[in-house]
Amino acid sequence: MRLALLLTGDELMAGDIVDSNSSMIAQAIQTYGWRVNCKSTIGDDLSLLISEIERLSAQHDVLIINGGLGPTVDDLTAEALAKACHVKLVEHSEALAHLQRWCARLQIPLNAANYKQAVLPEHCEIIHNPIGSAVGFSAQLNQCLIMCTPGVPRELQPMLEQTIIPALAKQFSGEAIDTLRLVAFGLGESTLQEMIDKQLPDWPDAISLGFRASNPTVEIKLTIRNQQFLPLRTIWQEKIITLLGEHYLGTEGCSLAAATINACQAAGKTVVTAESCSGGMIASQLTQIAGSSAVFLGGMVTYANTMKQSILAVPANAIEKYGAVSEAVVKAMAEGALAKSGADMVIAVTGIAGPDGGSDEKPVGSVWLCWGEKDALQTAYLLIPGNRQQFQQWLTAMSLDLLRRTAQGTRQTPTYLQRRRHPSL
Amino acid sequence: MRLALLLTGDELMAGDIVDSNSSMIAQAIQTYGWRVNCKSTIGDDLSLLISEIERLSAQHDVLIINGGLGPTVDDLTAEALAKACHVKLVEHSEALAHLQRWCARLQIPLNAANYKQAVLPEHCEIIHNPIGSAVGFSAQLNQCLIMCTPGVPRELQPMLEQTIIPALAKQFSGEAIDTLRLVAFGLGESTLQEMIDKQLPDWPDAISLGFRASNPTVEIKLTIRNQQFLPLRTIWQEKIITLLGEHYLGTEGCSLAAATINACQAAGKTVVTAESCSGGMIASQLTQIAGSSAVFLGGMVTYANTMKQSILAVPANAIEKYGAVSEAVVKAMAEGALAKSGADMVIAVTGIAGPDGGSDEKPVGSVWLCWGEKDALQTAYLLIPGNRQQFQQWLTAMSLDLLRRTAQGTRQTPTYLQRRRHPSL
């Protein structure tokens, strides 16, 4: 099956928005082993739209058009498709009923602008939109099935899942491809490839392997194209999870914060954070996970030295003697946070995010970490390269990972603590 | 000038990466009033590449090709352009010298894969790449100027600025367009349009206006295409800033957090945060701004009720009597944070982010806020629609804005506090 994508909208051409819909469509059809053969993006230009529909439909079996279904004058998809198919635009009763229900739900009148969304190419079929006002619609031109979809990502997604992919699977008797994504942290793509080559030399050809760095984690993709090899999956999935060991976070979409919350829940341990240079990012990422309140008691963002003293009871003379970025202070922060909260585990960080505040002895990027359980606190010093944003993001990633490892009782020193140690230490 | 963009790479078609290069190119050429008329994206397919080069070059004055310049076998741009132009691929001395310098700098040998990047279409001109190994190159086909550029964004950017845009400006005698972007919060696009229509009815035609919602802020774009009208800019910029009033944050790229830090610095006021349901996001956004340490003393993320008591001295009986999401508790949190930190200003929030934890009386999305200076604390109750992520993001946006308003001494109640009040109150 040859499939083309036609995206339309001036905002796409002006660079005001970055297109994420074509990525969503490509990943959705990939499940069946199909790919996008050609993608064209144009502005809100009726004659250009018509000629692109004619050109792409002549060369492909399926054409998905995305965008231009809205109520305003620059939404031209219905008109362009009608012209390309040489049919009239007519009121479509199913679309009108959908619009009436949608307006009733929002308690707004059905105005002329919205009514436009019920006027569609004659004989087209409706693609239900469970969320927005604009229904999708499909028609046949030449030998090509054309499907028109809305540009709003959260409306496109359910239409793809519920209608478009099943329709394509039926018409083109697609066979589902089995894809599994595993998420890891602390290993690079090339290291992973090497580990697998060396330790799993009999990796089966039937399962193709892919890697993708999606900072700060890395994704390992296992793809099985032939259904008869599906039974192999469980075995090799387990082998790779064993190989990943302490670096394994979970399956697709598992973030570092989610893995940390899961590990804390599994261990029945509560956690507290004491942050200086990360400024609350560790607490914020933990609390973005639904259900985090079961294990996350709270956190202190002690940015000013006075706050380190008043909230975490860090001794003033430790700050004076060793400086705020020191092992003595980070340990006192961790101990103070445990004492104040009664939590089982802690992560404390103090460092220099930059761009200012660095010195020869403690350059921008320096940070002291302290983590662990009450009577087993560990400390480390790191130098994190990059700008302020990268510093905070990597420090947060490592901090979450150290909490996860603590909850899981992992004893090995993570690679990132070996590599990033300050050369002078 | 009619300009087309041809993007190439299997990774773009598979949806593994989201294309941001075309947005970068579109915004760069916009400065001269040009736009991308047509954009085509295809995989690593030689015959398709050749036919797209032929098709697009026949219809446009300029064709920018992006991607496919790398050292591997699936990088096909040079070969495709040579075939389309009916010329040979030859070793290009300037490209080879560039590669040799690049390898010397990295102290790696010039291998066969890299050498491929010096073999280019005969008679093409080099576009210098100040960062990576792959030079760009340009050639003329039909009446069209074709420029080939690398897919790595940080390599593309300097090539655009230093070579491509100046070359286009020279050949197509482009005139620079003046664009100014202003950022506001708390007003929708349609409200803004109405305000301007009503209160600035003599808005000059020479300055075109555009709006863009970039949640949570909104951007107002003033564009002057004709240099002779440039002197008008300062006058109308001032008028629109006056019109925006308390909603105005700053010029292009100014975030809510940056505006808040700026306002605190201007007022010489320090700030502390006391967060429950926002989980540290307010502190995190403030501390992402370089220089925030001058005004941000710290924050407490008191997720568990015991933390509200131990860190912020919220009376246990207030939590018991009114619940953790109550005016009494949020006020005690704010007072506790001020007392502990000695800060001038505070924002405290306590609410239900969901998906669980709601009740009929206090549904998911309920939140109490308390903000202001020590002896002038204000409180408000809101019901924020949406999921956990949207709840935290909007709550954080409003909290930052309330701090900014406090620092600026703004007296008006913001519109978002009027609109989102719980219906039962």
PDB file of C-alpha atoms in Angstrom, chain B residues 53-159:
ATOM      1  CA  ILE B  53      14.164  17.851  -7.340  1.00  0.00           C
ATOM      2  CA  GLU B  54      13.031  17.982 -10.983  1.00  0.00           C
ATOM      3  CA  ARG B  55       9.418  18.730 -10.091  1.00  0.00           C
ATOM      4  CA  LEU B  56      10.068  21.400  -7.450  1.00  0.00           C
ATOM      5  CA  SER B  57      12.876  23.137  -9.349  1.00  0.00           C
ATOM      6  CA  ALA B  58      10.621  23.494 -12.375  1.00  0.00           C
ATOM      7  CA  GLN B  59       7.978  25.328 -10.303  1.00  0.00           C
ATOM      8  CA  HIS B  60      10.110  27.507  -8.012  1.00  0.00           C
ATOM      9  CA  ASP B  61      12.884  30.121  -8.022  1.00  0.00           C
ATOM     10  CA  VAL B  62      14.636  28.635  -5.023  1.00  0.00           C
ATOM     11  CA  LEU B  63      14.730  25.086  -3.683  1.00  0.00           C
ATOM     12  CA  ILE B  64      16.301  24.411  -0.292  1.00  0.00           C
ATOM     13  CA  ILE B  65      17.076  20.731   0.271  1.00  0.00           C
ATOM     14  CA  ASN B  66      17.610  19.710   3.890  1.00  0.00           C
ATOM     15  CA  GLY B  67      19.188  16.447   5.009  1.00  0.00           C
ATOM     16  CA  GLY B  68      21.000  13.576   3.322  1.00  0.00           C
ATOM     17  CA  LEU B  69      24.490  15.132   3.464  1.00  0.00           C
ATOM     18  CA  GLY B  70      25.944  12.667   5.965  1.00  0.00           C
ATOM     19  CA  PRO B  71      28.650  10.054   5.441  1.00  0.00           C
ATOM     20  CA  THR B  72      26.462   6.917   5.312  1.00  0.00           C
ATOM     21  CA  VAL B  73      25.007   5.057   2.335  1.00  0.00           C
ATOM     22  CA  ASP B  74      21.523   6.371   2.984  1.00  0.00           C
ATOM     23  CA  ASP B  75      22.685   9.965   2.498  1.00  0.00           C
ATOM     24  CA  LEU B  76      21.756  10.527  -1.123  1.00  0.00           C
ATOM     25  CA  THR B  77      21.380  14.248  -1.714  1.00  0.00           C
ATOM     26  CA  ALA B  78      24.644  14.845  -3.616  1.00  0.00           C
ATOM     27  CA  GLU B  79      24.018  11.900  -5.922  1.00  0.00           C
ATOM     28  CA  ALA B  80      20.384  12.885  -6.514  1.00  0.00           C
ATOM     29  CA  LEU B  81      21.275  16.480  -7.343  1.00  0.00           C
ATOM     30  CA  ALA B  82      24.029  15.356  -9.737  1.00  0.00           C
ATOM     31  CA  LYS B  83      21.588  13.039 -11.525  1.00  0.00           C
ATOM     32  CA  ALA B  84      18.887  15.706 -11.690  1.00  0.00           C
ATOM     33  CA  CYS B  85      21.397  18.230 -13.122  1.00  0.00           C
ATOM     34  CA  HIS B  86      22.944  15.629 -15.477  1.00  0.00           C
ATOM     35  CA  VAL B  87      26.464  16.205 -14.143  1.00  0.00           C
ATOM     36  CA  LYS B  88      29.062  13.868 -12.611  1.00  0.00           C
ATOM     37  CA  LEU B  89      29.995  13.521  -8.958  1.00  0.00           C
ATOM     38  CA  VAL B  90      33.583  14.722  -8.516  1.00  0.00           C
ATOM     39  CA  GLU B  91      35.991  15.335  -5.682  1.00  0.00           C
ATOM     40  CA  HIS B  92      35.626  18.960  -4.628  1.00  0.00           C
ATOM     41  CA  SER B  93      38.924  20.429  -3.391  1.00  0.00           C
ATOM     42  CA  GLU B  94      37.296  23.030  -1.120  1.00  0.00           C
ATOM     43  CA  ALA B  95      35.093  20.400   0.519  1.00  0.00           C
ATOM     44  CA  LEU B  96      38.066  18.059   0.913  1.00  0.00           C
ATOM     45  CA  ALA B  97      40.128  20.796   2.590  1.00  0.00           C
ATOM     46  CA  HIS B  98      37.215  21.447   4.954  1.00  0.00           C
ATOM     47  CA  LEU B  99      37.010  17.754   5.823  1.00  0.00           C
ATOM     48  CA  GLN B 100      40.753  17.533   6.423  1.00  0.00           C
ATOM     49  CA  ARG B 101      40.632  20.531   8.780  1.00  0.00           C
ATOM     50  CA  TRP B 102      37.617  19.036  10.550  1.00  0.00           C
ATOM     51  CA  CYS B 103      39.298  15.636  11.057  1.00  0.00           C
ATOM     52  CA  ALA B 104      42.508  17.309  12.229  1.00  0.00           C
ATOM     53  CA  ARG B 105      40.590  19.324  14.815  1.00  0.00           C
ATOM     54  CA  LEU B 106      38.915  16.183  16.172  1.00  0.00           C
ATOM     55  CA  GLN B 107      42.159  14.202  15.813  1.00  0.00           C
ATOM     56  CA  ILE B 108      40.502  11.456  13.797  1.00  0.00           C
ATOM     57  CA  PRO B 109      41.650   9.986  10.462  1.00  0.00           C
ATOM     58  CA  LEU B 110      39.758  10.912   7.270  1.00  0.00           C
ATOM     59  CA  ASN B 111      38.054   7.600   6.505  1.00  0.00           C
ATOM     60  CA  ALA B 112      36.175   6.495   3.385  1.00  0.00           C
ATOM     61  CA  ALA B 113      32.777   7.304   4.866  1.00  0.00           C
ATOM     62  CA  ASN B 114      33.789  10.878   5.600  1.00  0.00           C
ATOM     63  CA  TYR B 115      35.583  11.264   2.251  1.00  0.00           C
ATOM     64  CA  LYS B 116      32.201  10.716   0.576  1.00  0.00           C
ATOM     65  CA  GLN B 117      31.249  14.189   1.826  1.00  0.00           C
ATOM     66  CA  ALA B 118      33.883  15.734  -0.441  1.00  0.00           C
ATOM     67  CA  VAL B 119      32.422  14.100  -3.567  1.00  0.00           C
ATOM     68  CA  LEU B 120      29.859  16.533  -4.903  1.00  0.00           C
ATOM     69  CA  PRO B 121      28.050  17.454  -8.131  1.00  0.00           C
ATOM     70  CA  GLU B 122      30.439  18.964 -10.678  1.00  0.00           C
ATOM     71  CA  HIS B 123      30.460  22.805 -10.806  1.00  0.00           C
ATOM     72  CA  CYS B 124      28.499  23.183  -7.580  1.00  0.00           C
ATOM     73  CA  GLU B 125      29.364  25.973  -5.142  1.00  0.00           C
ATOM     74  CA  ILE B 126      30.246  25.276  -1.524  1.00  0.00           C
ATOM     75  CA  ILE B 127      28.175  26.602   1.376  1.00  0.00           C
ATOM     76  CA  HIS B 128      30.511  26.737   4.358  1.00  0.00           C
ATOM     77  CA  ASN B 129      29.573  24.690   7.443  1.00  0.00           C
ATOM     78  CA  PRO B 130      31.324  26.245  10.462  1.00  0.00           C
ATOM     79  CA  ILE B 131      30.402  23.341  12.764  1.00  0.00           C
ATOM     80  CA  GLY B 132      30.039  19.926  11.141  1.00  0.00           C
ATOM     81  CA  SER B 133      31.849  17.740   8.625  1.00  0.00           C
ATOM     82  CA  ALA B 134      29.328  18.107   5.795  1.00  0.00           C
ATOM     83  CA  VAL B 135      29.582  21.270   3.713  1.00  0.00           C
ATOM     84  CA  GLY B 136      26.484  22.526   1.982  1.00  0.00           C
ATOM     85  CA  PHE B 137      26.441  23.148  -1.765  1.00  0.00           C
ATOM     86  CA  SER B 138      24.370  24.932  -4.352  1.00  0.00           C
ATOM     87  CA  ALA B 139      23.682  24.549  -8.057  1.00  0.00           C
ATOM     88  CA  GLN B 140      21.385  25.962 -10.724  1.00  0.00           C
ATOM     89  CA  LEU B 141      18.776  23.770 -12.428  1.00  0.00           C
ATOM     90  CA  ASN B 142      16.245  25.106 -14.905  1.00  0.00           C
ATOM     91  CA  GLN B 143      15.691  28.631 -13.591  1.00  0.00           C
ATOM     92  CA  CYS B 144      15.959  27.445  -9.994  1.00  0.00           C
ATOM     93  CA  LEU B 145      18.716  28.002  -7.411  1.00  0.00           C
ATOM     94  CA  ILE B 146      19.093  24.783  -5.416  1.00  0.00           C
ATOM     95  CA  MET B 147      20.795  24.855  -2.015  1.00  0.00           C
ATOM     96  CA  CYS B 148      21.616  21.655  -0.120  1.00  0.00           C
ATOM     97  CA  THR B 149      21.887  21.901   3.654  1.00  0.00           C
ATOM     98  CA  PRO B 150      22.614  19.501   6.530  1.00  0.00           C
ATOM     99  CA  GLY B 151      19.848  18.004   8.671  1.00  0.00           C
ATOM    100  CA  VAL B 152      21.531  18.714  12.012  1.00  0.00           C
ATOM    101  CA  PRO B 153      19.759  21.842  13.343  1.00  0.00           C
ATOM    102  CA  ARG B 154      22.810  23.413  14.992  1.00  0.00           C
ATOM    103  CA  GLU B 155      24.721  23.106  11.704  1.00  0.00           C
ATOM    104  CA  LEU B 156      21.849  24.423   9.630  1.00  0.00           C
ATOM    105  CA  GLN B 157      21.340  27.539  11.738  1.00  0.00           C
ATOM    106  CA  PRO B 158      24.724  29.253  11.130  1.00  0.00           C
ATOM    107  CA  MET B 159      24.644  28.299   7.430  1.00  0.00           C
TER     108      MET B 159
END
